[in-house]
Short mmCIF file of C-alpha atoms and ligand atoms in Angstrom, two decimals:
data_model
loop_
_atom_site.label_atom_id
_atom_site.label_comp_id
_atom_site.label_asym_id
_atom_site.label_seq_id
_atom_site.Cartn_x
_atom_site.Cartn_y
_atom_site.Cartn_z
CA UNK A 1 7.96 -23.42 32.46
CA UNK A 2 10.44 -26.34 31.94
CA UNK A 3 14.22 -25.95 32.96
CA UNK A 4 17.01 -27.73 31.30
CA UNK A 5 20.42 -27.91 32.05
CA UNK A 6 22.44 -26.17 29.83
CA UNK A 7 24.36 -28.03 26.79
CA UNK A 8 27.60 -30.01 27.10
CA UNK A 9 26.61 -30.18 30.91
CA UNK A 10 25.45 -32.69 33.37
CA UNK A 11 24.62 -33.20 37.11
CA UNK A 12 26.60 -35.53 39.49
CA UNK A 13 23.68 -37.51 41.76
CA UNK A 14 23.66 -39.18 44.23
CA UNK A 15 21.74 -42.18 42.31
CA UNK A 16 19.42 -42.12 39.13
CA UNK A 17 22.08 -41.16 37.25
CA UNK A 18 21.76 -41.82 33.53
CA UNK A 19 25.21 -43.33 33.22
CA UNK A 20 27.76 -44.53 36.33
CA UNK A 21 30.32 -42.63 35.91
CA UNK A 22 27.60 -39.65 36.99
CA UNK A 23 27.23 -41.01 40.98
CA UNK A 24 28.82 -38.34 43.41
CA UNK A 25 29.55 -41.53 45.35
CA UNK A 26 32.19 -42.45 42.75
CA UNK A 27 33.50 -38.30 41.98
CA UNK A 28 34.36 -38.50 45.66
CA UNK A 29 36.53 -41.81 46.09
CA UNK A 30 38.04 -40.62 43.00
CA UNK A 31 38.93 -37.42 44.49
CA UNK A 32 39.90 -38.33 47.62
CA UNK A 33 42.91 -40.56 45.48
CA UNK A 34 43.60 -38.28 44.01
CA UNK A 35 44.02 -35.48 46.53
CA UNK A 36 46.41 -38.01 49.08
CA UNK A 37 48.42 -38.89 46.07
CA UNK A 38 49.10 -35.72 45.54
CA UNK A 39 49.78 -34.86 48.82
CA UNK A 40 52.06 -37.59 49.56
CA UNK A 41 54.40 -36.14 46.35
CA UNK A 42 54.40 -32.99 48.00
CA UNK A 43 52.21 -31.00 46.43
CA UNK A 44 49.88 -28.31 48.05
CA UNK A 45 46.18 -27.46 47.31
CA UNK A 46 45.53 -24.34 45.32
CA UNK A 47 41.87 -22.98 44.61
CA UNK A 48 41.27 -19.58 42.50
CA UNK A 49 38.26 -17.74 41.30
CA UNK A 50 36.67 -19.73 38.13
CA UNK A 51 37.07 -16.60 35.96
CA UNK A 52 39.38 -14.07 35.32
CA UNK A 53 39.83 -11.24 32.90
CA UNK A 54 39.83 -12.36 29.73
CA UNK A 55 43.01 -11.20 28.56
CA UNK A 56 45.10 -13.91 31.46
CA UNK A 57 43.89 -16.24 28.74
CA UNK A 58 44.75 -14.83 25.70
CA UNK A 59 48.40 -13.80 27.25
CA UNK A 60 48.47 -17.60 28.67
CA UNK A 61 46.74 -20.52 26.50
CA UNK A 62 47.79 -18.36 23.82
CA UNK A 63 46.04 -16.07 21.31
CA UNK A 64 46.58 -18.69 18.62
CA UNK A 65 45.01 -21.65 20.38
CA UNK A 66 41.46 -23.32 19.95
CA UNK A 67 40.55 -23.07 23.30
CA UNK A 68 41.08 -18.59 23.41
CA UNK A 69 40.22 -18.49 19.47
CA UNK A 70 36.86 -20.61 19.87
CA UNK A 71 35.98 -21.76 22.92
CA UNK A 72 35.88 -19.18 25.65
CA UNK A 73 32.78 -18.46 27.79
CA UNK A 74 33.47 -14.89 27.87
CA UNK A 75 31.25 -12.02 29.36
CA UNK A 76 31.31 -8.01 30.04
CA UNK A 77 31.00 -7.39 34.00
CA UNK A 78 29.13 -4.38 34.90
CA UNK A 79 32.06 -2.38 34.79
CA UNK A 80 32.01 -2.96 31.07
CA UNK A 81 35.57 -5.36 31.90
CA UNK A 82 35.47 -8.35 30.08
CA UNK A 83 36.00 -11.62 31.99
CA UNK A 84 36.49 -15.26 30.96
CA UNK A 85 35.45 -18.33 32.68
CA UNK A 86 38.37 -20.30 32.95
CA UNK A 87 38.87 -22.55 30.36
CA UNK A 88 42.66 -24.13 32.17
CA UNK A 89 44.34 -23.95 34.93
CA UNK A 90 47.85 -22.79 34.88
CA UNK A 91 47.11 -18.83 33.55
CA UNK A 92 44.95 -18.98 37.05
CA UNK A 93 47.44 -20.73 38.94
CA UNK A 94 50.16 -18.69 37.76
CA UNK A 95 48.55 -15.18 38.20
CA UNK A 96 47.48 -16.37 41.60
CA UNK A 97 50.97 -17.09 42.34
CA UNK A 98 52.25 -13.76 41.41
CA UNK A 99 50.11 -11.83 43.17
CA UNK A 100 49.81 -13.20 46.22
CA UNK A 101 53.74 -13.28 46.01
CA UNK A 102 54.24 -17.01 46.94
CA UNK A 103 57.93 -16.65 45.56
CA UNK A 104 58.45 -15.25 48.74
CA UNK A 105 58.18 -18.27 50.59
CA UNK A 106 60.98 -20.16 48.73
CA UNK A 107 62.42 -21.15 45.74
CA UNK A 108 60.28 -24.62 44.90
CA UNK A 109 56.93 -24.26 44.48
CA UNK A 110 54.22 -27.61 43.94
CA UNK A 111 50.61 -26.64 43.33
CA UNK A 112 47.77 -28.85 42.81
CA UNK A 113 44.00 -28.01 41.95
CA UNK A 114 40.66 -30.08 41.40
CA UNK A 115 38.32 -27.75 39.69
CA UNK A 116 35.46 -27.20 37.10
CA UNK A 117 36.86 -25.33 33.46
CA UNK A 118 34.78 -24.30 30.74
CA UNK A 119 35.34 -24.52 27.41
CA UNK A 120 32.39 -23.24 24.63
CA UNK A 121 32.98 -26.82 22.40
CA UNK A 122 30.59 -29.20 20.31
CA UNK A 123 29.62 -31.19 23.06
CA UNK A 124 30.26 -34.95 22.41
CA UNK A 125 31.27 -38.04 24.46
CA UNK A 126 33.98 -37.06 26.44
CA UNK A 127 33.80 -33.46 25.79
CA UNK A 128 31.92 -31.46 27.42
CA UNK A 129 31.12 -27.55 28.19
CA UNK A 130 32.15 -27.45 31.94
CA UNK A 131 34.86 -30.26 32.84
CA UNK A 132 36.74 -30.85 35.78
CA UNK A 133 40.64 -31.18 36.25
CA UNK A 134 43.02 -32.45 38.44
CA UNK A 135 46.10 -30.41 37.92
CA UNK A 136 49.75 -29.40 39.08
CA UNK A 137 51.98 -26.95 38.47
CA UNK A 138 55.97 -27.62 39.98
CA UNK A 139 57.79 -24.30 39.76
CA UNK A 140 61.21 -23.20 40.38
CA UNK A 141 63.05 -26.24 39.04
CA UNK A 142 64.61 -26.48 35.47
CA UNK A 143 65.92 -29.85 35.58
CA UNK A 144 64.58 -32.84 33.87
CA UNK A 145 63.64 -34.68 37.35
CA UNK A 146 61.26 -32.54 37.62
CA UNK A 147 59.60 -33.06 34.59
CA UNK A 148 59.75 -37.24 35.37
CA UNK A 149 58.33 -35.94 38.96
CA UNK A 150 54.97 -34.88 37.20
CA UNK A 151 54.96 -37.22 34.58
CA UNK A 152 55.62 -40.28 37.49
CA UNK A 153 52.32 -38.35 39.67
CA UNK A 154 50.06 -38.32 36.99
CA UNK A 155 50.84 -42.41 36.16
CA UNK A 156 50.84 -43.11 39.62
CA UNK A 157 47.45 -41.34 40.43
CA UNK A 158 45.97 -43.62 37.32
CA UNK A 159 47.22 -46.58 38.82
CA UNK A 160 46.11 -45.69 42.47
CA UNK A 161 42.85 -45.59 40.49
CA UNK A 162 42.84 -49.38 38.96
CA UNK A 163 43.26 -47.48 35.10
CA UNK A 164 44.98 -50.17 32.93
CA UNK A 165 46.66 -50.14 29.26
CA UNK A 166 47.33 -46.43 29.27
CA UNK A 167 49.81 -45.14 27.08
CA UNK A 168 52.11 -42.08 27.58
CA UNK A 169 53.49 -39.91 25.01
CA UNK A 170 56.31 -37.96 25.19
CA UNK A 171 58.04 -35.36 22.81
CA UNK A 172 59.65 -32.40 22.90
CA UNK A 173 58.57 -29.17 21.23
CA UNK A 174 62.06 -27.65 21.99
CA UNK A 175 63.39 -24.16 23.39
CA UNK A 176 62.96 -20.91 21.58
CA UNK A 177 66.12 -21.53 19.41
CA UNK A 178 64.54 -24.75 18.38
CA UNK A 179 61.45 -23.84 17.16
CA UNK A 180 63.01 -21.13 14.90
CA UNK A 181 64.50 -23.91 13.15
CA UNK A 182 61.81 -26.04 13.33
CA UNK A 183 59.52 -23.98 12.41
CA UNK A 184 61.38 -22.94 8.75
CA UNK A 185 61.64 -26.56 8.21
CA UNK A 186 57.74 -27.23 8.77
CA UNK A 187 57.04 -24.36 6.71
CA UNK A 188 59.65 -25.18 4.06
CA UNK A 189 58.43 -28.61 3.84
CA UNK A 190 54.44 -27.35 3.95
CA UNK A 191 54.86 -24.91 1.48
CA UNK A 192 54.39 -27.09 -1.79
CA UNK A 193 51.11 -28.60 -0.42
CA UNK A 194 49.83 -24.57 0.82
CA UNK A 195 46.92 -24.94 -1.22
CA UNK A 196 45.57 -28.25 -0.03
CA UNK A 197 45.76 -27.82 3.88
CA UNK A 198 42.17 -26.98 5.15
CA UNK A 199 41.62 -23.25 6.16
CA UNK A 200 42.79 -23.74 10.04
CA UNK A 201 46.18 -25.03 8.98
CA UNK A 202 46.41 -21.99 6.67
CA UNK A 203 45.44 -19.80 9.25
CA UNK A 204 47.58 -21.76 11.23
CA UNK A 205 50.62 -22.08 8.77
CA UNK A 206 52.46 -18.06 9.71
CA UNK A 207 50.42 -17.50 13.08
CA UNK A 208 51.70 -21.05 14.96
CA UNK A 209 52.95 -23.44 12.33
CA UNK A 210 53.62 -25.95 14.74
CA UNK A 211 49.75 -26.78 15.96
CA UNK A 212 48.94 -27.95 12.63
CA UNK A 213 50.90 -31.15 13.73
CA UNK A 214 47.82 -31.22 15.41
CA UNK A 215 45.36 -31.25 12.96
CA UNK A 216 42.62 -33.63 12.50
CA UNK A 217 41.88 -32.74 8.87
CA UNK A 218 42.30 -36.21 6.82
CA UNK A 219 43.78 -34.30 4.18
CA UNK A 220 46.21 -32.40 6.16
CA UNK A 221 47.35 -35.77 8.39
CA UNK A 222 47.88 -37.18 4.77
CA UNK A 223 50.51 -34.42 3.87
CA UNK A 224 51.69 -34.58 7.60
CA UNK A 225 53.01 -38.21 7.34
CA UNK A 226 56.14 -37.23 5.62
CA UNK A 227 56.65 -33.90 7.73
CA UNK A 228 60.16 -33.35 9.18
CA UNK A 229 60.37 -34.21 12.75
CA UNK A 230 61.01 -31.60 15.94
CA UNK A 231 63.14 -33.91 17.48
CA UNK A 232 65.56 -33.02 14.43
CA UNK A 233 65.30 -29.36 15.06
CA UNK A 234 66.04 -29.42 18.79
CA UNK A 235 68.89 -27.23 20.35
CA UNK A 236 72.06 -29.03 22.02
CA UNK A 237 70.13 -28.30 25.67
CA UNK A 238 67.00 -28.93 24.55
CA UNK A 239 68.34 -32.52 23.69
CA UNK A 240 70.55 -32.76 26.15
CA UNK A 241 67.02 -32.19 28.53
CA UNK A 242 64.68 -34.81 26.84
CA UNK A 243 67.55 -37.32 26.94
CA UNK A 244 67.83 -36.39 30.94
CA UNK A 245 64.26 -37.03 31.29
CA UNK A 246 63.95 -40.69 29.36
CA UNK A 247 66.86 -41.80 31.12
CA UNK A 248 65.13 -40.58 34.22
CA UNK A 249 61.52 -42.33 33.47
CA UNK A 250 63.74 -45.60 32.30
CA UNK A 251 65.55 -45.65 35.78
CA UNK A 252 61.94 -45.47 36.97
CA UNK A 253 60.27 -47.79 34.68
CA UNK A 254 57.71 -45.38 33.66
CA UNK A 255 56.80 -46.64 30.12
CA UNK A 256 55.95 -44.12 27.10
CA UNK A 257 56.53 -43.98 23.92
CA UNK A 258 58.30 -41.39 21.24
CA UNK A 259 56.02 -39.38 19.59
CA UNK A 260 57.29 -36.48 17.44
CA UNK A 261 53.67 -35.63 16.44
CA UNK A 262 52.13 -34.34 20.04
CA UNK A 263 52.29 -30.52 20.14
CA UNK A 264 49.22 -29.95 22.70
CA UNK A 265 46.76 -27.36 21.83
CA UNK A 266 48.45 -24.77 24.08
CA UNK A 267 50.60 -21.74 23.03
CA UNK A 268 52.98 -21.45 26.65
CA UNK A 269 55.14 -25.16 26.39
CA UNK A 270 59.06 -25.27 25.54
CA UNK A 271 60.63 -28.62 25.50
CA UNK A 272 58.56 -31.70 27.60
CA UNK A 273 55.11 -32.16 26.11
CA UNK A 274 53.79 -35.63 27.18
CA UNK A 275 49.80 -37.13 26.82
CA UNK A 276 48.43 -40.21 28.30
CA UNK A 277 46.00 -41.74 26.48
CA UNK A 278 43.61 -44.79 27.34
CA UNK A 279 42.44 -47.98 25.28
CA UNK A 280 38.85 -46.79 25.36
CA UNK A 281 36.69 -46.51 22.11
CA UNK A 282 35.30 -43.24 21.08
CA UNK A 283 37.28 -40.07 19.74
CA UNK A 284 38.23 -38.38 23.20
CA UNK A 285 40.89 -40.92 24.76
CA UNK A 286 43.20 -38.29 25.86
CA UNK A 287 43.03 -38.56 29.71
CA UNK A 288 45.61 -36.29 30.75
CA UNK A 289 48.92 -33.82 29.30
CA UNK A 290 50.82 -31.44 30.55
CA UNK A 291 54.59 -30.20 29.63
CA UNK A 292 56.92 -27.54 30.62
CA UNK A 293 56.28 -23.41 30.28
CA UNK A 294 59.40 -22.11 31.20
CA UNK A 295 59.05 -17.94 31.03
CA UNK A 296 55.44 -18.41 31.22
CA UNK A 297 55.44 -16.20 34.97
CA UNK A 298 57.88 -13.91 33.61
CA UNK A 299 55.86 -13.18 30.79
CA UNK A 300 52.76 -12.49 33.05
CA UNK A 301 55.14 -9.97 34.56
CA UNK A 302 56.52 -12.62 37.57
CA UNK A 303 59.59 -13.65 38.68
CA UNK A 304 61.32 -15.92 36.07
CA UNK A 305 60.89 -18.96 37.37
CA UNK A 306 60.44 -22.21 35.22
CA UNK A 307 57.42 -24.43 35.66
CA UNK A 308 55.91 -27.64 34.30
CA UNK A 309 52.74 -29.47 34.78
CA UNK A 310 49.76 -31.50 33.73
CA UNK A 311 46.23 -31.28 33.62
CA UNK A 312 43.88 -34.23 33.46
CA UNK A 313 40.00 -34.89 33.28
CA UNK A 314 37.38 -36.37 35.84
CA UNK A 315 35.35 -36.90 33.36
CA UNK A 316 37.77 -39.09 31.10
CA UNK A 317 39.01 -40.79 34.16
CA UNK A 318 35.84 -42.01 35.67
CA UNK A 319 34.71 -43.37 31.99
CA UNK A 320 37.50 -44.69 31.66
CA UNK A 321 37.41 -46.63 35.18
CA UNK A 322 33.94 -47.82 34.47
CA UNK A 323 34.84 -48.72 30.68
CA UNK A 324 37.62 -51.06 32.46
CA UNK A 325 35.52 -52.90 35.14
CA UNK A 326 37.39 -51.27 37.81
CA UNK A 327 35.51 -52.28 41.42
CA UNK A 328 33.85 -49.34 42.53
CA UNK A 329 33.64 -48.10 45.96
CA UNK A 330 30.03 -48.59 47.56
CA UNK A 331 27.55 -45.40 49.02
CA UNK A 332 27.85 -45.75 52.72
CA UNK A 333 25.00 -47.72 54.42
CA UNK A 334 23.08 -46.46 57.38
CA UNK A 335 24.26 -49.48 60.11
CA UNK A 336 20.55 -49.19 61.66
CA UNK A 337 17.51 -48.06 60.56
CA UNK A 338 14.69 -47.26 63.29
CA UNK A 339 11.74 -47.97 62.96
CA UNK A 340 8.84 -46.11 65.13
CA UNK A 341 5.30 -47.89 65.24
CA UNK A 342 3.15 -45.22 66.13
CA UNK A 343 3.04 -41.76 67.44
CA UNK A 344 4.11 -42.24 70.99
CA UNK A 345 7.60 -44.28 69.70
CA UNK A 346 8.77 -41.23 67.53
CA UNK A 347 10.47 -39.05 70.04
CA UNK A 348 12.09 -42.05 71.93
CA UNK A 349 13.42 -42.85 68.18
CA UNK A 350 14.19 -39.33 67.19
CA UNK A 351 16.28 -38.64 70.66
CA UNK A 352 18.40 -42.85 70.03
CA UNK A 353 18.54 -41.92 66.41
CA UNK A 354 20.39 -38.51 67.21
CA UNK A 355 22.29 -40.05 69.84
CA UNK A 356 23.59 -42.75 67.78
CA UNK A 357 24.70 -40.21 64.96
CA UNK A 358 26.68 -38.27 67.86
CA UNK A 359 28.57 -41.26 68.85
CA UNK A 360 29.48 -41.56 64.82
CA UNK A 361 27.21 -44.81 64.01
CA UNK A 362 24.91 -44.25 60.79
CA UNK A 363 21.64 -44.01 61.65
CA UNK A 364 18.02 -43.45 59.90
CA UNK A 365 14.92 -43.17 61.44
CA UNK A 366 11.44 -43.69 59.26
CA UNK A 367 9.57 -40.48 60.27
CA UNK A 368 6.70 -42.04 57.72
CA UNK A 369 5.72 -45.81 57.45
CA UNK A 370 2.69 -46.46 59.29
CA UNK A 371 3.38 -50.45 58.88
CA UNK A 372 6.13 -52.91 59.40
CA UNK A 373 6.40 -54.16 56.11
CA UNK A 374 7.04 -51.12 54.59
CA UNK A 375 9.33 -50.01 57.35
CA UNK A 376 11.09 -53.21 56.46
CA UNK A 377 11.16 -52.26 52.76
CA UNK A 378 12.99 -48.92 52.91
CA UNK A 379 15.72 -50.43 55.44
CA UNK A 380 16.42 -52.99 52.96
CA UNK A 381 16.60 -50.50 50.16
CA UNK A 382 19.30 -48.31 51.81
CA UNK A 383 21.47 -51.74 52.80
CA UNK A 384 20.78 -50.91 56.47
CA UNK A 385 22.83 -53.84 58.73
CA UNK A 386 19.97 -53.86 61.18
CA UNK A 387 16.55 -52.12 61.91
CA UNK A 388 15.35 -51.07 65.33
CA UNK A 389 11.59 -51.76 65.93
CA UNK A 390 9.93 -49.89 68.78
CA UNK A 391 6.15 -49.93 69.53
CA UNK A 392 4.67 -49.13 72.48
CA UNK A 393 5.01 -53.10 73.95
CA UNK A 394 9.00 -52.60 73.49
CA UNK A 395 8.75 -48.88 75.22
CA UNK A 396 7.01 -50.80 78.02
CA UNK A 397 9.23 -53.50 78.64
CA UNK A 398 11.85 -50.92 77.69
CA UNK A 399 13.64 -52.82 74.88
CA UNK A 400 14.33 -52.40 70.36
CA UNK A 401 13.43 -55.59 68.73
CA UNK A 402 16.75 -55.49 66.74
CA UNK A 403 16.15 -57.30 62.90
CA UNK A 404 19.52 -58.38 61.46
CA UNK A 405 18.75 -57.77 57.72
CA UNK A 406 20.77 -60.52 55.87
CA UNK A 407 20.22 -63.17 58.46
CA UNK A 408 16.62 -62.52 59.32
CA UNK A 409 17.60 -63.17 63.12
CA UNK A 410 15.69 -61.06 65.22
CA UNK A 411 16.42 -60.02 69.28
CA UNK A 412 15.67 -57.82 72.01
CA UNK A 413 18.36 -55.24 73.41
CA UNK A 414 17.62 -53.19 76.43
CA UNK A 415 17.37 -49.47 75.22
CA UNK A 416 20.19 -48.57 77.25
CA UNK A 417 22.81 -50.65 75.91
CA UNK A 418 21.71 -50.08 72.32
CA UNK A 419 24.11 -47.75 71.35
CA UNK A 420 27.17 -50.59 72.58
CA UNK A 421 25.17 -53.27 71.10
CA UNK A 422 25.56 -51.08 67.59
CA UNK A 423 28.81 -49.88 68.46
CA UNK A 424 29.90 -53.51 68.09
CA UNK A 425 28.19 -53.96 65.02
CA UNK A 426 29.97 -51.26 63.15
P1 HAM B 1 44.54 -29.77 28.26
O1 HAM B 1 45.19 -30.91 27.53
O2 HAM B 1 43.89 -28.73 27.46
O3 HAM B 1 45.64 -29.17 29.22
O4 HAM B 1 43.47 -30.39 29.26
C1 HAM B 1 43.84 -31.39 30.18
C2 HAM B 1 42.83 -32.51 30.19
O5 HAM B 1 41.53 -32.01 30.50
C3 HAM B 1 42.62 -33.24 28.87
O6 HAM B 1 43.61 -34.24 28.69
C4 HAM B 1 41.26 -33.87 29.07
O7 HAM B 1 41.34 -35.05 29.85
C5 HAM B 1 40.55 -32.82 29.89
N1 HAM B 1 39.69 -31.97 29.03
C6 HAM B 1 40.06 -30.90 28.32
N2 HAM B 1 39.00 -30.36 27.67
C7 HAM B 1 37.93 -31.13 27.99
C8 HAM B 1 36.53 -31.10 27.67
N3 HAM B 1 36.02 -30.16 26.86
N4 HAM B 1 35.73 -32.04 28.20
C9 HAM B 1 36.23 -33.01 29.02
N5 HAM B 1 37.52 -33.08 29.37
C10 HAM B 1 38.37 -32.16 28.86
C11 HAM B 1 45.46 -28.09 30.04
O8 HAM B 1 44.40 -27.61 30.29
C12 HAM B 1 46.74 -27.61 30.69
N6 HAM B 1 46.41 -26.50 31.59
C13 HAM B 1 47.43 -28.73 31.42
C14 HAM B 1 48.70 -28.28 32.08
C15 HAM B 1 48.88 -27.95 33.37
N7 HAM B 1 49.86 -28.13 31.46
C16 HAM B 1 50.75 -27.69 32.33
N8 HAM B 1 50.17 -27.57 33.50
#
């Protein structure tokens, strides 16, 4: 029987991948930015169970949303409870943080997360069945500086990562007084044109008028173009909060642009929404979002504390990085490769081999070539610096005939002052 991996998924190797941005070598550099820029802003790791009951979900992205309606990877447990593979992080995040009562242990709270989500979509380029996220979630501060905070991490983290000609969007979907009035002006402007929106926006039009801003539907962008704008609609503090913020990211020379269109496919944001999107060809260029969810951990029964946050893809981000030519960081090399000729060398190998791995030098030993040459060959194909040749004539005179790879120079060191000899290499 042949195994396959299952749709809209793929393996991170450690080489033969089909595409670069595939190599584990590359996941980790990236992660390792991303996890010391986040730490340097403050923020501390969180890591929670990759599903929960279902219902977290529909209470948190929203019942209205794509990603509960459609795209949920949702099972019955054996106790007939049904559970939901997480398809975001900030339902997780946030029930993790009420239950384990972190309000406790202050008033601010700044959580980050790297971690696999699932989401039941037609896979395509840059979408994909099980993605991975970096995400934060700042809680306990209302203010606009928080919101330029987040927005400021998730531009910085791109530019630790050599990402170029990114744009960000900002907009705000308003408080709740704002969207009642927005909301009768969408409809009151949609209603004439009822009959020609495709059958999600009429779904759409009493359940959550606002996401069909974000439909793709050519006939329903067409209508769109003339649609009233939210920024009209907002309350005096709603305003008087997205004015806060883009003096904020001015004073900060964080570029973005207006864009009264970007709702976000998620039911919990009031006021901030932002997306950063790269130059990249191809339908998915949205790298990152995130917004504010005020009364989202008092609605899950929390204390009510207001939060705001972003959530951006590996995925995107590596593609993106090897789209722009960004230098990549290389696999580390072993620094010497041993190289036994015949049985009696092997354990004198094995025991330098281990000891040079103790004292933190990279080391391989070929357990397998039975001549030089080939010996010589696998060195060269893991970019080993040097390779140590013992046979018995070196084990007599006591001495590794040490090859420097690049410059072909070859000479003896005493086996007892190998490990210095490397150390001096490294
Ligand atoms: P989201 O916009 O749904 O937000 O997802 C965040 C990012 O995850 C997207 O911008 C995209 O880069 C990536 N992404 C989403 N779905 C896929 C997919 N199927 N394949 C590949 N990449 C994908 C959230 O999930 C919110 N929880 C963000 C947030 C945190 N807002 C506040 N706090």
């Amino acid at each position: 029987m042949k195994f396959q991996i299952p749709k809209g998924t793929f393996d991170i190797l450690p080489y033969g991948a089909d595409e670069p941005w595939k190599l584990s070598s590359l996941w980790r550099y990236a992660e390792e930015i991303i996890r010391q820029t986040a730490l340097e802003y403050g923020y501390r790791e969180i890591r929670t169970p990759i599903y929960e009951q279902t219902e977290l979900f529909n209470r948190g992205a929203g019942e209205s949303s794509d990603i509960v309606m459609k795209e949920m990877f949702t099972f019955e447990d054996k106790g007939g409870r049904s559970m939901s593979l997480r398809p975001e992080g900030t339902s997780s995040v946030m029930r993790a943080f009420i239950e384990n009562n972190l309000a406790q242990s202050g008033s601010i709270h700044k959580l980050f997360y790297i971690a696999p989500m699932f989401r039941y979509d037609r896979p395509q380029a840059g979408r994909y069945r099980q993605h991975h996220q970096f995400g934060v979630e700042a809680l306990g501060v209302a203010g606009p500086a928080q919101d330029a905070e987040v927005i400021d991490l998730l531009c910085e983290t791109y530019r630790r990562l050599g990402l170029k000609d990114l744009t960000v969007d900002l907009n705000s979907v308003g408080d709740a007084p704002s969207r009642i009035a927005y909301r009768e002006a969408l409809q009151n402007f949609l209603r004439p044109h009822f009959q020609e929106l495709s059958e999600d926006s009429r779904t759409r039009f009493e359940k959550n008028p606002l996401r069909i801003l974000d439909s793709k539907d050519p006939k329903d962008r067409e209508i769109l173009q003339n649609a009233p704008s939210i920024l009209e609609s907002l309350s005096e503090p709603a305003k008087e909060h997205f004015n806060e913020l883009r003096h904020l990211l001015d004073k900060c020379r964080i570029h973005y642009r207006i864009n009264d269109r970007i709702v976000r496919g998620l039911d919990y944001y009031k006021k901030t929404v932002f997306e950063v999107t790269a130059k990249i060809v191809g339908a998915q260029n949205a790298l990152g979002g995130g917004g504010r969810y005020d009364g989202l951990i008092a609605s899950f029964g929390g204390p009510d504390l207001p939060g705001v946050g972003f959530g951006t893809g590996i995925e995107r981000i590596l593609q993106t990085m090897v789209s722009q030519n960004v230098a990549m960081p290389e696999e580390m090399h072993p620094l010497v490769y041993f190289l036994p000729l015949g049985d009696e060398a092997k354990e004198p190998c094995f025991t330098l081999v281990t000891e040079c791995r103790h004292q933190k030098i990279p080391a391989e030993i070929d357990l397998q070539s039975k001549k030089i040459q080939n010996g010589l060959q696998n060195a060269l194909r893991l970019s080993a610096k040097v390779c140590a040749i013992i046979g018995s004539e070196e084990l007599k005179k006591g001495v590794a005939q040490i090859k420097h790879l690049e410059s072909r120079r070859q000479e003896e060191v005493p086996l007892d002052r190998l490990v210095d000899y490397f150390k001096e290499l490294l």
